[in-house]
mmCIF file of C-alpha atoms in Angstrom:
data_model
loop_
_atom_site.group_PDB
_atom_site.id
_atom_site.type_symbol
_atom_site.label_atom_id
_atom_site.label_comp_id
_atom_site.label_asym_id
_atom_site.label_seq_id
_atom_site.Cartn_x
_atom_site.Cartn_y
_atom_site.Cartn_z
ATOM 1 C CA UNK A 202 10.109 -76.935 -74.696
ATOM 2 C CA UNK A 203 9.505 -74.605 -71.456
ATOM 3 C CA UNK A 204 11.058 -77.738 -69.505
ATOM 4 C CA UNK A 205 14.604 -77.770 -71.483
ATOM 5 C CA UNK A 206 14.790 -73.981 -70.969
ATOM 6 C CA UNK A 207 14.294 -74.390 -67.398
ATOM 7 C CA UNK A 208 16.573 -77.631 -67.333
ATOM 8 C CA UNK A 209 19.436 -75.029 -69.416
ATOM 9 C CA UNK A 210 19.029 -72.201 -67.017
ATOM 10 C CA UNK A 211 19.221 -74.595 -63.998
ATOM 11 C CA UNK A 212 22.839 -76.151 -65.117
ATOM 12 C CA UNK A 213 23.852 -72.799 -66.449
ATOM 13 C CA UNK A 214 23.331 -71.381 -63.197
ATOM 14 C CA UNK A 215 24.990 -74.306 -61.245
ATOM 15 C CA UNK A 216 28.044 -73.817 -63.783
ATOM 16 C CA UNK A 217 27.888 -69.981 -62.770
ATOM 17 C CA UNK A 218 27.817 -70.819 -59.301
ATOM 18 C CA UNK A 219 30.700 -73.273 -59.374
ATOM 19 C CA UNK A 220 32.516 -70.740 -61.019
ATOM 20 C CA UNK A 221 32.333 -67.607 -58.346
ATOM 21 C CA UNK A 222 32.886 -70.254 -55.526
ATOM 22 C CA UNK A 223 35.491 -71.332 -56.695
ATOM 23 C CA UNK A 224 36.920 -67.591 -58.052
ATOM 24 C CA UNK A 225 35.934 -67.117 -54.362
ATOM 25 C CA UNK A 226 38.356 -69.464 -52.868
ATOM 26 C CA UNK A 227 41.237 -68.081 -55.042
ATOM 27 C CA UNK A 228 40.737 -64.581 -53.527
ATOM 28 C CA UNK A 229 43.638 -62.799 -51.779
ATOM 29 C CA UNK A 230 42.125 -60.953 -48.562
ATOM 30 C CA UNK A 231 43.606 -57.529 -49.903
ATOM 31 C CA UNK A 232 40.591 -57.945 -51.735
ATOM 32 C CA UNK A 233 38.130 -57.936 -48.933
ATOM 33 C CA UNK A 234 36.468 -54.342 -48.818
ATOM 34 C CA UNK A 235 34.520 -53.222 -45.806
ATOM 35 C CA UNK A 236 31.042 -52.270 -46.484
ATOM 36 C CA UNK A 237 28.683 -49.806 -44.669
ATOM 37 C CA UNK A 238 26.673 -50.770 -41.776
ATOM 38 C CA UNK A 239 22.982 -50.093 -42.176
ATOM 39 C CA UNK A 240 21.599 -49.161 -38.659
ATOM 40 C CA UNK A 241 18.423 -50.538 -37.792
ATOM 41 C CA UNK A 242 16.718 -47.558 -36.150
ATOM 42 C CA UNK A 243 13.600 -45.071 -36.077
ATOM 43 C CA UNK A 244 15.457 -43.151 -38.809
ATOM 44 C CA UNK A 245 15.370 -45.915 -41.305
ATOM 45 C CA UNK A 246 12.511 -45.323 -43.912
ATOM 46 C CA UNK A 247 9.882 -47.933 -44.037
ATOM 47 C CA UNK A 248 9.271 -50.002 -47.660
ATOM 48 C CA UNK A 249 5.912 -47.975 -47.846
ATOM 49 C CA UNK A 250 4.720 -50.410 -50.950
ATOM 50 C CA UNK A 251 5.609 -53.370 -47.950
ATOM 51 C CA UNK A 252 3.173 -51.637 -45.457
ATOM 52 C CA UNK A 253 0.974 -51.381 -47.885
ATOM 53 C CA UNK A 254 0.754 -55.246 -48.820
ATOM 54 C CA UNK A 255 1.361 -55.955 -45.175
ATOM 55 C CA UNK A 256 -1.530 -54.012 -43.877
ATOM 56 C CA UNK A 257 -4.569 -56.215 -44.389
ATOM 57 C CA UNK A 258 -2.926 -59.193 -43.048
ATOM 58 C CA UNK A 259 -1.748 -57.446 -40.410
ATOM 59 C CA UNK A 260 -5.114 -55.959 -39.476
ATOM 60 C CA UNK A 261 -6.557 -59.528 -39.622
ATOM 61 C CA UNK A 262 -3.495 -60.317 -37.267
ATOM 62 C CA UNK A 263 -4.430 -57.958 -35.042
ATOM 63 C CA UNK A 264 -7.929 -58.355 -34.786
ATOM 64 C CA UNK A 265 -7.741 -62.358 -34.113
ATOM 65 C CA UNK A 266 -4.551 -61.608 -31.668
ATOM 66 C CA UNK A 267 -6.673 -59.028 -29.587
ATOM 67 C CA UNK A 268 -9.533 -61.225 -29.093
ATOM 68 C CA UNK A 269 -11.132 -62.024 -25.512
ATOM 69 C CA UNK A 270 -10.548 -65.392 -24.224
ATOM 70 C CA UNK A 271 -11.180 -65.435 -20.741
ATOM 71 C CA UNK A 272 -11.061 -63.036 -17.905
ATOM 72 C CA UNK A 273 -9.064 -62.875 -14.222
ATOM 73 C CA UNK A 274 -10.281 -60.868 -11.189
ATOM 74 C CA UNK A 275 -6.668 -60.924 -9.934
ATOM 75 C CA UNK A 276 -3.158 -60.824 -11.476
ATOM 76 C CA UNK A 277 -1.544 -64.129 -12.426
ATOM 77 C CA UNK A 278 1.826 -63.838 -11.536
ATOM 78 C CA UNK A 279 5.011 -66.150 -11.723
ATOM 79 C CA UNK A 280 6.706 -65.451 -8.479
ATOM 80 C CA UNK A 281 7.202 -67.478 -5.348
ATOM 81 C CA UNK A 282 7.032 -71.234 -5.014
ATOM 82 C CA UNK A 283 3.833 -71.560 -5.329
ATOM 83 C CA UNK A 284 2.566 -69.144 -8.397
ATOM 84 C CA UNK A 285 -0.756 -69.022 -9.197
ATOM 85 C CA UNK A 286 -0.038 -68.936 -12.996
ATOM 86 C CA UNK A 287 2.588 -71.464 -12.537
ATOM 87 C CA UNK A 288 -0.508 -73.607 -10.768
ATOM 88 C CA UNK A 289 -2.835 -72.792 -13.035
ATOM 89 C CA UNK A 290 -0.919 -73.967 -16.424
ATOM 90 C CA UNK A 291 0.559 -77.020 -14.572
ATOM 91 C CA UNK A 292 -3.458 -77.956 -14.467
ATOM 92 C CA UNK A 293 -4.235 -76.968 -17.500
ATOM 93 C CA UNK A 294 -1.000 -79.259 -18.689
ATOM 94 C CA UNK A 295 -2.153 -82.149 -16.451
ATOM 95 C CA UNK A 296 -5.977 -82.396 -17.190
ATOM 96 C CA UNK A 297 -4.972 -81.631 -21.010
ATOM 97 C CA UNK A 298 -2.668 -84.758 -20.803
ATOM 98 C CA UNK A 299 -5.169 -86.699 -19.349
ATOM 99 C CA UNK A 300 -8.067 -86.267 -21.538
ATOM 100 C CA UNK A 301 -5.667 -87.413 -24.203
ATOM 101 C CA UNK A 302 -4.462 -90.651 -22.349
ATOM 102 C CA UNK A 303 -7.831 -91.892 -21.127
ATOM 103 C CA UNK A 304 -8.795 -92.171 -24.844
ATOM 104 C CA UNK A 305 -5.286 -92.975 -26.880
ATOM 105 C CA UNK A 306 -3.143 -94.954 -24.152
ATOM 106 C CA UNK A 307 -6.461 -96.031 -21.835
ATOM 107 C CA UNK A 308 -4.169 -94.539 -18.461
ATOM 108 C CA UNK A 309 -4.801 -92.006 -16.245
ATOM 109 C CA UNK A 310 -1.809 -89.373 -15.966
ATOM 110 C CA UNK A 311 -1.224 -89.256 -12.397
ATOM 111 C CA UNK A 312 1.040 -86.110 -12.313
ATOM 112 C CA UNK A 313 2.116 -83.021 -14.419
ATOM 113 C CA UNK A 314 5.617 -80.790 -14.251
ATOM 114 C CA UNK A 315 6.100 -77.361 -16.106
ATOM 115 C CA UNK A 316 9.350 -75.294 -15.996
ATOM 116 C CA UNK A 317 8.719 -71.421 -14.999
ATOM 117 C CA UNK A 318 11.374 -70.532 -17.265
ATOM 118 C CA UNK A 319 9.284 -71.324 -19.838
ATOM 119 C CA UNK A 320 6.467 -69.147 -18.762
ATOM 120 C CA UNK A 321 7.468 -65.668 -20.331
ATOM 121 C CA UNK A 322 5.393 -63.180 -18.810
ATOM 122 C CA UNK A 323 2.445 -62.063 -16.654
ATOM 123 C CA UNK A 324 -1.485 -61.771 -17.034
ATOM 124 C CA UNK A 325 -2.579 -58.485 -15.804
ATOM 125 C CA UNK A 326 -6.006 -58.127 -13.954
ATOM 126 C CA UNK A 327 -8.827 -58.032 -16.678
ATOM 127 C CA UNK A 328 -9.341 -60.104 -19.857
ATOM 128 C CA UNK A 329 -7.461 -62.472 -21.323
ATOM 129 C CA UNK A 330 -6.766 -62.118 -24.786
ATOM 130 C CA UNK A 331 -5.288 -64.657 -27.607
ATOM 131 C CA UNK A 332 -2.123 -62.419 -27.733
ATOM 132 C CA UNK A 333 -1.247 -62.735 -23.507
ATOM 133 C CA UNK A 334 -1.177 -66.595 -24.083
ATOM 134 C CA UNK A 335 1.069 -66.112 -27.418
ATOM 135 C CA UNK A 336 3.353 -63.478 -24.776
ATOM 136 C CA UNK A 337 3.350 -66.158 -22.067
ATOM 137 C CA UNK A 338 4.233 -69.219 -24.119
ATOM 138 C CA UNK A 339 6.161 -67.973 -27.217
ATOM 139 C CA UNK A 340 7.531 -71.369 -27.635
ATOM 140 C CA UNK A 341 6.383 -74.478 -29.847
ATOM 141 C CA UNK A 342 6.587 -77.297 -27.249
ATOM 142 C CA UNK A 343 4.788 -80.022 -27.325
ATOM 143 C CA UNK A 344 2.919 -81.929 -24.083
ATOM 144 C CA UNK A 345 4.925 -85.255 -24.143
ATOM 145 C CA UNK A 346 3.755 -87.853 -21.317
ATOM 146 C CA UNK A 347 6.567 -89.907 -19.567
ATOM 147 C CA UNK A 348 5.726 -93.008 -18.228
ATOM 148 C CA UNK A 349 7.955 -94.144 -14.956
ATOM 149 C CA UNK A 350 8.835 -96.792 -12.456
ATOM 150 C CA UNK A 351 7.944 -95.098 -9.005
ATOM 151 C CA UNK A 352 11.285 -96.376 -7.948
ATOM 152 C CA UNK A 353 12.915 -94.194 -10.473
ATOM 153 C CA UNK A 354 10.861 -91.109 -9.598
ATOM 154 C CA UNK A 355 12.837 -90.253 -6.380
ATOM 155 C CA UNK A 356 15.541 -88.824 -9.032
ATOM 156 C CA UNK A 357 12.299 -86.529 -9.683
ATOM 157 C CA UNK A 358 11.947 -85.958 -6.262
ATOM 158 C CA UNK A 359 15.874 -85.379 -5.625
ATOM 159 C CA UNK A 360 15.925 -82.698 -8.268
ATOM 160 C CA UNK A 361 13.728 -80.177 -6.198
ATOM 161 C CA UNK A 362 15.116 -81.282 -3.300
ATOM 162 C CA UNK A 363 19.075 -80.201 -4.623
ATOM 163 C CA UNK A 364 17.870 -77.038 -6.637
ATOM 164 C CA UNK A 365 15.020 -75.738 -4.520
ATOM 165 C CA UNK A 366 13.372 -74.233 -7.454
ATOM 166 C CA UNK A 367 9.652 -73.160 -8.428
ATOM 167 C CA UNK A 368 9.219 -75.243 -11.469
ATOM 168 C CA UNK A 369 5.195 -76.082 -10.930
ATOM 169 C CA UNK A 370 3.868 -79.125 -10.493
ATOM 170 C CA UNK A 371 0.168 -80.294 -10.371
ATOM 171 C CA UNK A 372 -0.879 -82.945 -8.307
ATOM 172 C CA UNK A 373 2.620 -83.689 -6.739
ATOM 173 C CA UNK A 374 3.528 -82.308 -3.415
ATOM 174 C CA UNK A 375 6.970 -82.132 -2.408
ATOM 175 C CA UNK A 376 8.484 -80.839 0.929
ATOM 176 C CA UNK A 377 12.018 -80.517 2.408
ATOM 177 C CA UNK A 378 13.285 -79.077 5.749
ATOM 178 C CA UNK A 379 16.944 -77.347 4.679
ATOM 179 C CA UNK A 380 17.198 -79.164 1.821
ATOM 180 C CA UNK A 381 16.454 -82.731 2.398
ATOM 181 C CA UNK A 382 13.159 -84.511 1.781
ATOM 182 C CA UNK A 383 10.471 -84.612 4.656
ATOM 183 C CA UNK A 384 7.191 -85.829 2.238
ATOM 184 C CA UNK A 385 6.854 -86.712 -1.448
ATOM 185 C CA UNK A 386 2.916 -87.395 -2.497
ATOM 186 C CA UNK A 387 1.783 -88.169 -5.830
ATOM 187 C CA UNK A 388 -1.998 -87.749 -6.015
ATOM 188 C CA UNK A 389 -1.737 -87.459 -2.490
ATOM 189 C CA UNK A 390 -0.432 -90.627 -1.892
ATOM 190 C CA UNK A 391 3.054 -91.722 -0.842
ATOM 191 C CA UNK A 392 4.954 -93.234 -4.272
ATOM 192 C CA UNK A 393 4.608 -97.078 -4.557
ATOM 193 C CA UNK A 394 8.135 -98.381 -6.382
ATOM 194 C CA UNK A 395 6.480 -100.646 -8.064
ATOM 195 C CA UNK A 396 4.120 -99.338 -9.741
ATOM 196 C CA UNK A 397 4.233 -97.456 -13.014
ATOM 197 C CA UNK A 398 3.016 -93.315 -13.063
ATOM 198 C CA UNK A 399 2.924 -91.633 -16.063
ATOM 199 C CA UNK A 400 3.914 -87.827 -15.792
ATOM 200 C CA UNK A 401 2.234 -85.237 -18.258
ATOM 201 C CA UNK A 402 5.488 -82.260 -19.154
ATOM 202 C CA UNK A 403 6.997 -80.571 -22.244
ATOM 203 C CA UNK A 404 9.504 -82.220 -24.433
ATOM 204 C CA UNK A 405 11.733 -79.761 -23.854
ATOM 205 C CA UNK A 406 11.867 -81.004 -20.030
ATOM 206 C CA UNK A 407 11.541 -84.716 -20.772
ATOM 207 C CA UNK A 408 14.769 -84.458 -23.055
ATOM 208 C CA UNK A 409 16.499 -83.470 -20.647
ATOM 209 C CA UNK A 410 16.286 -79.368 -20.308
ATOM 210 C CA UNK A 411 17.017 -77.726 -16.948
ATOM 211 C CA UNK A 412 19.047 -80.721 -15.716
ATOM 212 C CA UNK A 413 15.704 -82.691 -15.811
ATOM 213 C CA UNK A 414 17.782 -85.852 -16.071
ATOM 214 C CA UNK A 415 15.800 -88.270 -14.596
ATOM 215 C CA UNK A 416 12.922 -88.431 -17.457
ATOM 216 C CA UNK A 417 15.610 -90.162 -19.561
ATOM 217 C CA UNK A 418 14.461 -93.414 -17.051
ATOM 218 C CA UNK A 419 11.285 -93.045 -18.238
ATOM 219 C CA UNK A 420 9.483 -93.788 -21.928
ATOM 220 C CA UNK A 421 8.312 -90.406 -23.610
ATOM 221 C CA UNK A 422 4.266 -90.836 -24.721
ATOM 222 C CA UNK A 423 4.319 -88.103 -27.741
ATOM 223 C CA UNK A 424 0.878 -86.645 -27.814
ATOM 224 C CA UNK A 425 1.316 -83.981 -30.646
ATOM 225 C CA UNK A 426 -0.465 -81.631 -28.035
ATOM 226 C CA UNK A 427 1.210 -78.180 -28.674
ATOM 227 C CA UNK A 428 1.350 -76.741 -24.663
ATOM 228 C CA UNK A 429 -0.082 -73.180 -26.210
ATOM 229 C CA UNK A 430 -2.625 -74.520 -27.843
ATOM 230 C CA UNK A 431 -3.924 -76.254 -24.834
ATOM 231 C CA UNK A 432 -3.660 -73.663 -22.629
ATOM 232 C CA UNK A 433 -5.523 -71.568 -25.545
ATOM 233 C CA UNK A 434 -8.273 -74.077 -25.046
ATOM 234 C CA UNK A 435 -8.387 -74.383 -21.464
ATOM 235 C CA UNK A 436 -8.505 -70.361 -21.123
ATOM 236 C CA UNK A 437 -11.514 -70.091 -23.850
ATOM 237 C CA UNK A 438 -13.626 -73.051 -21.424
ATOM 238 C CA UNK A 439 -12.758 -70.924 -18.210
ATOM 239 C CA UNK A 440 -15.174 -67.596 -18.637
ATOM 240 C CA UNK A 441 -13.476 -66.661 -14.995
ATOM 241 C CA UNK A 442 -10.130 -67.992 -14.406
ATOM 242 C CA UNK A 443 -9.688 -69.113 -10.817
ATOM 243 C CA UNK A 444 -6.235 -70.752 -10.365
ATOM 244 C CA UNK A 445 -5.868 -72.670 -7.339
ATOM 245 C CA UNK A 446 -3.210 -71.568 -4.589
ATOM 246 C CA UNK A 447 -2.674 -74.829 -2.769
ATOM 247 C CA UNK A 448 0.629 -75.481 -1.574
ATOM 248 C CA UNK A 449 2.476 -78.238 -4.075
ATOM 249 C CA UNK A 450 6.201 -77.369 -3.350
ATOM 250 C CA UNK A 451 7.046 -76.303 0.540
ATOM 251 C CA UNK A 452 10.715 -76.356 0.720
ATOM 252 C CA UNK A 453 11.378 -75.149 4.556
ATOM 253 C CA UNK A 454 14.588 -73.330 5.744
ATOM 254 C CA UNK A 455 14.734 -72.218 1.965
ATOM 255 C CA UNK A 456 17.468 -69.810 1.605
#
């Protein structure tokens, strides 16, 4: 019996709703009436019966959010070509990735790429807590591995060369002189066309984001990795974080 009441008020509201749409679409625009703006501000009251069904979650929230992770003796910047958090997360993305293919695909991932646009913010000097990874990746992107001809990786290559940018990059060293390319090592070896390298990034780069066009030669590996969660994990293994500050992109006569 409950059912056919819910079954009536379900077609009784459809009916209702078909009706004020289409009253709605007979409406003459003299009929429009401009309604106040609410201001969202420091003068508008808070639902206080809200806060007050909000506040234990939010106190768990907190409490989980402010937890210590990890700890750095220096800050962990983004700037310059060579960042040292760009460095250290383009690690933490490559040995991440390659955990995961030794034991699903049986390959080693020979490379990793990471935008810096996609690195929010800073980590202060001190310790690392939950909530500075959550501030420096906000975003839900997932660690996809591409899998590429070395003959097509020259478009990789190409890319830095034309844009000159500070997108990091772990265990790939690239270098131009004003613009064009002097050296391109992967693993610290010059690329063999031939052979087939499969590059650990986000799928927000290997679809194509920031121009990245050349992954599209490639085959995407999924991995279902979430790139904040690894970090997350890397960060609670490292007590002290020491990133490395080797030189990976050295782009000469850079205006």
């Amino acid at each position: 019996m409950k059912n056919k009441f819910l079954l009536l008020g379900i077609a009784l509201t459809a009916l209702s709703a078909c009706k004020t749409a289409s009253s709605a679409s007979s409406m003459q625009i003299a009929e429009v009436k401009t309604q106040k703006n609410i201001s969202i501000n420091n003068e508008l009251k808070n639902d206080e019966e809200f806060v007050k069904i909000i506040e234990p979650y939010k106190q768990k929230l907190d409490k989980e959010m402010n937890q210590k992770i990890s700890h750095t003796n220096i800050d962990l910047t983004k700037q310059g070509d060579n960042s040292n958090l760009g460095n250290l997360l383009a690690d933490y993305t490559f040995d991440g990735a390659d955990v995961w293919a030794k034991k699903n695909i049986q390959k080693n991932v020979d490379a990793a790429l990471i935008n810096i646009g996609g690195i929010r913010t800073t980590i202060g000097k001190g310790d690392i807590l939950l909530k500075s990874v959550f501030e420096v990746m906000p975003f839900e992107n997932e660690v996809i591995i591409v899998k590429m001809k070395g003959s097509d990786l020259q478009g990789l290559f190409d890319y830095y060369a034309e844009h000159q940018v500070n997108n990091p990059v772990s265990h790939l060293y690239i270098e131009t002189n004003n613009g064009q390319l002097t050296k391109t090592l992967i693993n610290g070896k010059t690329v063999n066309p031939e052979q087939d390298y499969y590059i650990a990034t986000s799928d927000y780069l290997a679809l194509g984001g920031d121009n990245m066009k050349f992954f599209s030669k490639g085959e995407m590996i999924p991995t279902g990795i979430k790139l904040r969660d690894l970090f997350i994990d890397y960060f609670k293994k490292t007590p002290e974080v020491v990133p490395n500050t080797d030189v990976r992109l050295n782009f000469i006569g850079k205006k």
